XYZ file of C-alpha atoms in Angstrom:
616
model
C -0.148 0.071 -0.106
C 1.577 3.522 -0.598
C 2.166 5.798 1.837
C 1.433 9.136 -0.073
C -1.501 10.609 -1.710
C -4.593 12.664 -0.021
C -5.494 12.267 3.662
C -8.680 10.639 3.956
C -11.059 8.447 6.906
C -9.542 5.530 7.491
C -11.694 2.722 9.162
C -10.418 0.602 12.387
C -10.702 -2.658 10.355
C -8.045 -1.324 8.234
C -5.684 -0.046 10.697
C -5.916 -3.488 12.321
C -5.382 -5.288 8.870
C -2.613 -3.310 8.236
C -0.838 -4.082 11.520
C -0.869 -7.669 10.555
C 0.346 -7.272 6.832
C 2.968 -5.435 8.304
C 3.677 -8.061 11.256
C 4.489 -10.703 8.365
C 1.377 -12.626 8.412
C 0.307 -14.164 5.106
C -2.561 -16.557 6.419
C -5.456 -16.464 8.779
C -7.270 -19.345 9.332
C -10.665 -18.732 10.529
C -14.786 -19.113 10.719
C -16.161 -15.720 9.537
C -18.797 -13.789 11.610
C -20.474 -10.323 11.245
C -18.450 -8.540 13.132
C -14.973 -9.890 11.664
C -15.933 -10.326 7.910
C -14.623 -6.703 7.080
C -11.100 -7.146 8.788
C -11.265 -10.277 6.534
C -12.013 -8.476 3.250
C -9.323 -5.964 4.436
C -6.876 -8.505 5.091
C -7.279 -10.222 1.614
C -6.627 -6.618 0.004
C -3.325 -6.266 1.775
C -2.292 -10.121 0.745
C -3.157 -11.799 3.361
C -4.677 -15.439 2.849
C -7.385 -16.920 4.250
C -8.625 -20.318 4.692
C -12.070 -20.894 5.981
C -12.917 -23.955 8.579
C -15.584 -25.695 8.909
C -15.505 -25.094 12.949
C -13.729 -22.725 15.518
C -12.365 -25.433 17.291
C -10.520 -26.368 14.179
C -9.711 -23.598 12.902
C -8.039 -22.516 16.123
C -6.289 -25.754 16.083
C -5.236 -25.158 12.497
C -3.263 -22.025 13.500
C -1.890 -23.980 16.483
C -0.505 -26.794 13.822
C 0.887 -23.940 11.769
C 3.090 -22.559 14.934
C 4.060 -26.046 16.278
C 5.242 -27.100 12.681
C 7.002 -23.982 12.036
C 8.109 -22.178 15.524
C 6.053 -19.154 13.696
C 2.930 -16.894 15.137
C -0.196 -19.118 13.821
C -3.425 -16.051 13.160
C -6.730 -16.870 13.483
C -10.327 -15.398 13.469
C -13.726 -16.380 15.363
C -16.616 -14.474 15.708
C -17.323 -12.645 18.975
C -19.639 -14.560 22.005
C -20.806 -18.763 20.640
C -17.577 -18.476 17.920
C -15.489 -17.706 21.355
C -16.978 -20.295 23.233
C -17.009 -22.661 20.637
C -12.994 -21.775 20.185
C -12.321 -21.886 23.831
C -10.996 -25.725 23.868
C -8.631 -25.245 21.119
C -7.208 -21.381 22.170
C -6.388 -23.017 26.067
C -4.770 -26.326 24.952
C -2.633 -23.926 22.382
C -2.045 -21.572 25.501
C -0.749 -24.618 27.668
C 0.984 -25.810 24.873
C 3.321 -22.434 25.114
C 1.933 -22.416 21.314
C 2.531 -18.810 19.674
C -0.668 -17.952 18.207
C -2.649 -14.696 17.728
C -6.945 -15.149 17.385
C -8.838 -12.488 16.880
C -12.222 -12.038 17.711
C -15.002 -9.687 18.082
C -17.145 -8.232 21.021
C -19.530 -5.506 21.322
C -18.802 -1.960 21.933
C -15.990 -1.461 24.357
C -18.789 -0.182 27.134
C -20.644 -3.217 26.715
C -17.656 -5.806 26.993
C -15.584 -3.381 29.801
C -17.004 -4.279 33.476
C -15.933 -4.084 36.421
C -12.909 -6.643 37.874
C -14.359 -9.856 38.292
C -18.305 -8.583 37.388
C -20.297 -10.941 34.661
C -23.186 -9.710 32.499
C -26.397 -12.023 33.342
C -27.878 -10.426 31.021
C -26.779 -9.755 27.537
C -26.677 -5.710 26.394
C -29.086 -4.640 23.803
C -26.630 -4.022 20.833
C -25.139 -7.047 21.422
C -27.111 -9.989 21.872
C -23.666 -12.487 21.265
C -22.761 -11.472 24.686
C -19.925 -14.144 25.986
C -17.633 -12.979 29.051
C -14.713 -13.514 26.556
C -12.305 -11.491 28.972
C -13.106 -12.450 32.069
C -13.251 -16.532 30.679
C -9.333 -15.479 29.806
C -8.433 -14.029 32.980
C -9.332 -16.819 34.884
C -7.321 -19.147 32.360
C -4.312 -16.850 32.667
C -4.434 -16.051 28.918
C -3.082 -12.643 27.978
C -5.665 -10.245 25.757
C -5.132 -7.313 24.297
C -7.911 -4.977 23.433
C -8.171 -1.866 22.084
C -9.655 1.271 24.165
C -10.452 3.357 20.670
C -9.812 3.267 17.023
C -7.017 5.427 17.992
C -5.237 2.426 19.151
C -6.122 -0.301 17.322
C -3.150 -0.291 14.735
C -0.521 -0.105 17.562
C -2.580 -2.742 19.705
C -2.668 -4.821 17.327
C 1.011 -4.548 16.632
C 1.945 -5.308 20.570
C -0.960 -8.599 20.403
C 1.539 -9.926 17.434
C 4.554 -9.054 18.884
C 2.718 -11.353 22.265
C 2.060 -13.934 20.343
C 5.981 -14.678 19.086
C 6.249 -16.027 22.698
C 2.614 -17.276 23.715
C -1.131 -17.427 23.306
C -2.556 -13.965 22.820
C -6.158 -13.034 22.107
C -6.746 -10.019 20.407
C -10.281 -8.913 21.497
C -11.748 -6.002 18.585
C -14.572 -4.164 20.300
C -17.020 -3.457 17.509
C -17.159 0.413 17.419
C -13.496 0.220 17.552
C -13.536 -2.381 14.009
C -16.269 0.256 12.803
C -14.882 3.276 14.157
C -12.808 5.650 11.627
C -9.437 8.200 12.000
C -9.369 11.065 9.547
C -6.257 10.066 7.957
C -4.425 7.792 5.982
C -2.056 5.524 8.559
C 1.654 5.705 7.795
C 2.581 2.332 6.831
C 6.024 0.873 7.123
C 7.597 -1.278 4.323
C 5.648 -4.215 3.624
C 8.038 -7.383 4.596
C 9.756 -9.107 2.151
C 7.983 -11.848 0.332
C 4.699 -10.689 0.828
C 2.405 -10.463 -1.913
C 0.299 -7.672 -3.148
C -3.711 -8.006 -2.851
C -4.970 -11.593 -4.195
C -8.339 -13.062 -4.218
C -9.587 -15.201 -1.457
C -8.428 -18.743 -1.847
C -9.765 -21.778 -0.254
C -8.895 -24.169 -2.537
C -5.508 -26.002 -3.169
C -2.296 -23.439 -1.858
C -1.062 -21.635 -4.923
C 2.127 -20.449 -3.422
C 3.851 -21.397 -0.297
C 3.023 -19.903 2.785
C 6.170 -20.995 4.407
C 9.266 -22.400 3.019
C 11.434 -23.236 6.050
C 13.875 -21.638 9.011
C 11.729 -20.750 12.286
C 11.319 -17.743 14.061
C 13.434 -15.869 15.966
C 13.529 -17.045 19.906
C 15.140 -14.741 21.453
C 11.754 -13.234 23.021
C 11.709 -14.301 26.640
C 8.589 -12.140 27.885
C 6.351 -9.482 27.362
C 4.933 -6.693 29.467
C 0.940 -6.293 29.492
C 1.291 -2.615 28.884
C -1.787 -0.622 27.471
C -0.719 2.746 25.675
C -2.918 4.941 23.152
C -0.365 6.629 20.991
C -1.047 6.365 17.518
C -1.388 7.880 14.390
C 0.976 9.149 11.702
C 4.272 8.279 12.199
C 4.473 5.921 14.825
C 6.709 3.386 14.131
C 6.005 -0.782 15.015
C 9.543 0.184 17.146
C 8.123 2.690 18.609
C 5.321 0.491 19.707
C 7.613 -2.384 21.124
C 9.146 0.210 23.188
C 5.873 1.416 24.294
C 4.942 -1.886 25.328
C 7.936 -3.199 26.424
C 8.353 -5.891 23.872
C 12.309 -5.130 23.400
C 13.384 -7.871 26.266
C 16.279 -9.177 25.463
C 16.913 -12.878 26.463
C 18.272 -13.444 30.047
C 21.163 -14.473 30.625
C 22.217 -16.740 34.047
C 24.508 -15.279 36.677
C 28.426 -16.199 36.377
C 28.437 -17.595 39.854
C 24.862 -20.163 38.903
C 26.866 -21.367 36.038
C 30.419 -22.048 38.514
C 27.743 -23.678 40.848
C 26.312 -25.709 38.706
C 30.038 -26.472 37.386
C 31.350 -27.464 40.388
C 28.644 -30.303 40.942
C 29.169 -31.536 37.568
C 33.200 -32.102 38.191
C 32.271 -33.876 41.821
C 32.476 -37.104 39.607
C 32.837 -39.252 42.591
C 28.847 -38.170 43.184
C 27.834 -36.685 39.722
C 28.950 -39.625 36.997
C 25.912 -40.582 35.003
C 24.363 -37.091 34.139
C 20.948 -36.873 31.881
C 20.543 -34.026 29.681
C 16.352 -33.699 29.458
C 15.303 -30.746 26.974
C 11.500 -29.757 26.667
C 9.534 -27.529 24.075
C 11.287 -24.424 26.168
C 14.390 -25.778 25.023
C 13.043 -26.010 21.398
C 11.599 -22.666 21.242
C 14.914 -21.091 22.465
C 17.124 -22.770 19.617
C 19.659 -24.897 22.375
C 20.113 -28.176 20.472
C 23.879 -27.352 19.454
C 24.655 -26.373 22.608
C 22.496 -29.184 24.473
C 24.419 -31.576 22.244
C 28.356 -30.356 23.114
C 27.295 -30.441 27.182
C 26.073 -34.034 26.322
C 29.440 -34.758 24.659
C 31.148 -32.561 27.763
C 29.565 -34.228 30.769
C 28.970 -37.866 29.275
C 25.618 -37.533 29.513
C 22.494 -39.529 28.534
C 20.349 -36.940 25.960
C 16.333 -36.805 26.677
C 13.655 -34.697 25.499
C 10.040 -34.706 26.248
C 6.928 -35.643 23.974
C 6.824 -31.851 22.345
C 10.249 -31.635 21.816
C 10.692 -34.904 20.196
C 13.104 -35.798 17.953
C 15.178 -32.860 19.596
C 18.514 -34.877 19.304
C 17.618 -37.403 16.689
C 21.084 -38.795 15.580
C 23.092 -38.690 19.038
C 24.029 -41.832 19.507
C 23.382 -41.185 23.103
C 20.114 -40.290 22.551
C 16.774 -42.208 23.974
C 14.496 -40.502 23.202
C 10.909 -39.499 25.424
C 11.460 -39.571 29.118
C 8.233 -40.438 30.740
C 5.146 -42.652 29.755
C 5.865 -42.664 25.761
C 9.536 -44.217 26.365
C 11.111 -46.552 25.305
C 11.630 -49.962 26.893
C 15.718 -48.955 26.649
C 15.159 -45.440 27.867
C 13.169 -46.753 31.010
C 16.196 -48.938 31.751
C 18.642 -45.905 31.277
C 16.928 -42.999 32.702
C 16.439 -44.105 36.183
C 20.435 -44.653 36.228
C 20.883 -41.252 36.221
C 22.600 -39.540 39.198
C 21.689 -35.964 37.522
C 19.281 -34.649 35.456
C 20.299 -31.134 33.989
C 16.536 -29.993 32.730
C 16.545 -27.925 30.039
C 12.848 -25.607 29.306
C 11.064 -29.161 30.605
C 8.398 -28.645 33.246
C 8.773 -32.300 34.932
C 4.767 -32.866 34.842
C 3.979 -36.966 35.903
C 3.624 -37.626 32.592
C 7.503 -36.895 31.707
C 8.761 -38.313 35.171
C 6.354 -41.379 35.943
C 4.575 -39.929 38.541
C 8.191 -39.053 39.942
C 9.166 -42.352 39.778
C 12.440 -41.776 37.058
C 14.777 -39.985 39.245
C 15.036 -41.953 42.379
C 18.498 -41.004 42.900
C 19.044 -38.247 40.659
C 19.993 -34.725 42.140
C 17.807 -32.274 39.825
C 18.958 -28.895 38.248
C 16.392 -26.974 36.522
C 16.588 -24.042 34.169
C 13.384 -22.291 32.810
C 12.625 -18.459 31.552
C 9.140 -19.085 33.929
C 10.195 -19.260 37.675
C 6.531 -20.857 38.641
C 8.503 -24.171 36.729
C 10.627 -24.847 39.636
C 9.164 -26.899 42.283
C 5.795 -27.116 40.266
C 5.867 -31.342 40.144
C 9.447 -31.969 41.504
C 11.903 -30.593 44.107
C 14.869 -29.861 42.613
C 18.298 -28.870 44.353
C 19.537 -25.816 41.479
C 17.362 -23.882 39.383
C 18.355 -21.462 37.151
C 15.333 -18.256 35.880
C 17.204 -18.054 32.494
C 17.257 -18.386 28.811
C 17.787 -22.577 28.284
C 20.050 -21.154 25.302
C 22.554 -18.657 27.078
C 22.460 -21.063 29.813
C 23.565 -24.329 27.845
C 26.105 -22.017 25.966
C 27.841 -20.737 29.286
C 28.302 -24.019 31.008
C 29.291 -25.211 27.973
C 32.099 -22.156 27.556
C 32.909 -22.859 31.524
C 33.562 -26.911 31.312
C 35.626 -26.114 28.515
C 38.005 -23.808 30.178
C 38.179 -26.206 33.037
C 38.880 -29.020 30.116
C 36.132 -31.196 31.607
C 35.454 -34.640 30.026
C 34.262 -37.457 31.704
C 32.622 -40.690 29.667
C 29.586 -41.020 31.965
C 26.610 -42.772 30.360
C 29.078 -42.504 26.825
C 30.470 -46.026 26.962
C 30.120 -48.470 24.073
C 27.579 -50.795 25.947
C 25.735 -48.186 26.307
C 25.660 -47.031 22.296
C 25.152 -50.714 21.372
C 22.177 -50.813 23.409
C 20.569 -47.925 22.312
C 21.510 -48.400 18.871
C 20.071 -51.970 18.763
C 16.968 -51.485 20.165
C 14.124 -52.016 17.812
C 10.479 -50.813 18.475
C 9.054 -54.142 16.813
C 10.795 -56.599 18.786
C 8.847 -58.823 21.084
C 5.645 -57.132 19.315
C 3.580 -60.675 17.951
C 0.999 -59.932 15.275
C -2.255 -60.318 16.164
C -4.219 -59.121 13.240
C -7.171 -61.591 11.646
C -11.017 -61.733 11.664
C -10.837 -58.947 9.534
C -9.122 -56.211 11.976
C -5.437 -54.713 11.964
C -3.241 -54.796 15.110
C -2.946 -51.355 15.565
C 1.027 -51.777 16.418
C 1.787 -53.088 13.003
C -0.625 -50.994 11.674
C 1.876 -48.329 12.916
C 4.731 -50.124 12.299
C 4.050 -50.555 8.815
C 3.354 -46.809 7.942
C 6.449 -46.100 9.706
C 8.667 -48.469 7.135
C 6.412 -46.934 4.139
C 6.091 -43.288 4.600
C 9.121 -41.039 3.706
C 11.407 -40.227 6.411
C 10.671 -36.532 6.425
C 6.926 -37.467 7.450
C 5.373 -34.986 10.026
C 3.054 -36.685 13.096
C 0.068 -34.811 14.166
C -1.398 -37.319 16.663
C -4.685 -36.731 18.084
C -5.555 -37.008 21.767
C -6.868 -40.819 23.220
C -5.538 -44.379 23.252
C -4.282 -44.623 19.515
C -1.602 -41.873 20.051
C 0.166 -44.322 22.038
C 0.677 -46.624 19.487
C 1.421 -43.817 16.804
C 4.086 -42.113 18.765
C 5.887 -45.378 19.780
C 6.020 -46.629 16.416
C 6.010 -43.635 14.074
C 9.505 -41.847 14.681
C 9.989 -38.393 13.154
C 13.581 -37.146 12.588
C 12.952 -33.563 13.415
C 11.706 -31.890 16.268
C 9.146 -29.860 14.608
C 8.025 -32.933 12.341
C 5.761 -34.110 15.746
C 2.853 -32.361 16.940
C -0.006 -32.742 19.509
C -2.213 -30.408 20.557
C -3.393 -32.289 23.568
C -2.194 -30.441 26.171
C -5.462 -29.415 27.789
C -6.112 -33.642 27.858
C -8.675 -33.039 24.385
C -9.439 -35.335 21.876
C -10.505 -33.949 18.541
C -7.921 -31.425 17.799
C -5.679 -33.554 15.375
C -7.256 -32.839 12.631
C -7.092 -29.729 11.903
C -3.484 -29.331 13.741
C -2.567 -31.490 10.939
C -4.144 -29.290 7.978
C -2.176 -26.287 9.953
C 1.206 -28.053 9.628
C 0.308 -29.337 6.045
C -0.248 -25.504 4.790
C 2.463 -23.896 6.375
C 4.932 -26.566 5.066
C 3.547 -27.251 1.203
C 4.523 -30.531 -0.095
C 5.189 -32.022 3.306
C 3.620 -35.516 3.939
C 1.423 -35.272 6.994
C 0.284 -38.150 8.786
C -3.304 -37.430 11.139
C -3.589 -40.026 13.624
C -6.848 -39.945 14.858
C -9.273 -42.288 16.778
C -12.565 -42.641 15.464
C -14.737 -40.554 18.286
C -12.364 -37.859 17.614
C -13.096 -38.239 13.653
C -16.375 -37.771 14.106
C -15.867 -34.660 16.228
C -13.962 -32.974 13.030
C -15.585 -34.569 10.172
C -16.489 -30.804 8.942
C -12.957 -30.161 8.412
C -12.058 -33.440 6.387
C -13.819 -31.449 3.905
C -11.407 -28.630 4.086
C -8.360 -31.306 3.849
C -9.730 -31.876 0.909
C -11.154 -28.739 -0.384
C -6.937 -27.626 -0.146
C -5.681 -30.773 -1.547
C -3.132 -31.226 1.334
C -0.882 -34.073 1.180
C -2.648 -35.536 4.303
C -2.573 -39.739 5.572
C -5.293 -39.335 7.885
C -5.354 -42.510 9.577
C -8.353 -43.628 11.942
C -7.869 -46.259 14.357
C -11.442 -47.347 14.298
C -12.369 -49.782 17.205
C -15.635 -48.076 17.503
C -15.109 -47.017 21.573
C -13.505 -44.310 23.259
C -10.718 -46.890 23.646
C -9.173 -44.502 26.989
C -12.158 -44.662 28.616
C -12.777 -48.473 27.565
C -9.739 -48.999 29.569
C -10.477 -46.808 32.642
C -13.814 -48.560 33.048
C -11.896 -52.005 33.071
C -9.544 -51.091 35.495
C -12.186 -49.803 37.315
C -13.930 -53.346 36.988
C -16.931 -51.793 35.195
C -18.822 -52.570 31.992
C -17.440 -51.096 29.490
C -20.752 -51.035 27.097
C -21.226 -47.157 27.781
C -18.024 -46.308 25.952
C -18.784 -48.554 23.165
C -19.773 -45.931 20.041
C -20.393 -47.441 16.225
C -18.922 -45.407 13.604
C -20.298 -45.289 10.010
C -17.508 -45.610 7.305
C -15.070 -42.920 7.161
C -13.557 -44.006 3.718
C -17.200 -43.753 2.107
C -17.582 -40.397 4.061
C -14.656 -38.985 2.351
C -15.321 -40.277 -0.705
C -18.325 -38.710 -0.659
C -16.376 -35.135 0.152
C -14.498 -36.271 -3.194
C -11.573 -37.531 -1.193
C -9.721 -41.256 -2.011
C -10.409 -43.557 1.017
C -9.928 -47.297 1.572
C -10.786 -49.573 4.350
C -7.829 -51.646 6.144
C -8.381 -54.265 7.496
C -4.910 -56.414 7.816
C -1.280 -54.744 6.851
C -1.897 -56.113 2.890
C -4.229 -53.266 2.847
C -1.334 -50.690 3.612
C -0.319 -50.905 -0.482
C -2.877 -48.135 -0.708
C -0.539 -45.933 1.174
C 2.694 -46.856 -1.251
C 0.547 -46.018 -4.797
C -0.873 -42.746 -3.310
C 2.799 -41.894 -2.389
C 4.082 -43.080 -6.287
C 1.532 -40.718 -7.562
C 2.556 -37.564 -5.847
C -0.327 -36.656 -3.308
C -2.865 -34.481 -4.855
C -4.885 -34.495 -1.935
C -5.847 -36.478 1.542
C -5.639 -40.264 1.313
C -8.289 -41.685 4.575
C -7.707 -45.076 6.045
C -10.624 -46.446 7.970
C -8.590 -48.875 9.582
C -9.996 -51.648 11.713
C -8.533 -52.182 14.259
C -8.387 -55.112 16.828
C -9.963 -53.977 20.065
C -8.327 -56.536 22.456
C -4.877 -54.611 21.537
C -4.951 -52.206 24.650
C -2.647 -48.890 24.861
C -0.898 -49.070 28.506
C -2.365 -46.138 30.520
C -0.349 -44.839 33.152
């Protein structure tokens, strides 16, 4: 857009669209409403692609998947009131997973939505019958929200929300009078980011241009201050917005004495000689991988990750993979032998520590940008509230200065034990009678699919088979948006991942109950012609609930949920599909890959219900 020309009234939604374009937004997922409709028209005019979804929960999951697969900020829009309440499960899941997304949501006028602290209306305001206490709900959940107080601050507050979303989940609440109000001047715009196109038609079919082709977003945003500023108008720059809002924070480095203290402990080799390095999503987002690999070499450490940092240490001969309930038998054997656990950006919840039983003899040293993480689930002996990458780099430098190098876990015996582990070892195929063994299903898909595949695992019993037997080789090639314990978000996550990384094959591992929740957005994947292999593990039941009821000695009939033919449904939508009842039926996947996928392939996999997943 030109920055010259006559001054003219500019609508609030145009100012917001300007800020989104200037922030580098290339794609917005969403379900349109009367409040956000003009905004999406304006963003399209500025070259931002809009992809409509069939349900708000899935739209947010798409933005979440986009973010998890790239490290960039995903953007989504939903209408205020019912659209927001439909989306809250996915918003909370993204927040709990520390995803970088910005949710654009409408609301009534400022005065109708701004109430006294802790006050919630019992009847809707006259001019906004869709009223829902959006801000109050977000405050209760701890999710950041930004709401422009006037049209004059809309541009600045949108920039602020986008910069907050570079490190967390943020909801930008857009009052109707802010969207529809006008400023009597043309905004002075910054140059468009390189690579953004001119205005184009709204496209809801296959992508015509890559939305994101590689690399990761900068990871040096550690925290933001939620301050309200109403400065606005011509000449206000994004840099000025950053300074006013406190968004120019540098990563927090640890103190030298903290690094020295950790190094001293590691050199007490009579007590610490088998350390474990455990990395979580915080380490992934901060770009800590290289420093942690070097730290492992110096300390002789075993390498492991939480579920969300899966494959961060792929290729390291001393990497045992996921720590906790998804651990391999080899990891479960070696991890409890650690006498010191160096934790970088991991929360140490009960799933990671197997209900606090995995580190019975270990000193725990935890590094996290969030001081509230220390001792939340497990007592720690040393804590460092600092950036994980800077801490790891400084610790490496200090140990190198001291010429510290020990064998630790890094013996030929341990290396061979890790290398020799085969996931299929001990698995006896129990396919038969028209049903496939879910373990064999995933083992065969692991063999057939390209090594560069992206795995999006929905929640539920089927995830235990998918995650255990389908491996990924890059840390952002694994996604699971079930941080709040929900099922039914896997399809949206897979769509977001496929949109963000064109041409890469995505495996969406979904249970039959989850698939019934998200059938509408199966159409979205087919419409966009995305290369997603949708694997429905269909046991016609709520698998985890069957397990739970069985363990309680209760009848399981209430958890049985007969399903239609997912293959027939997909074909009725114009997609490719097949029913899988034996390993031989998976040849359809090989043909699909050979033909260069021009859209999803849906597999209705009738699995043997007698094969139950282990439950924590």
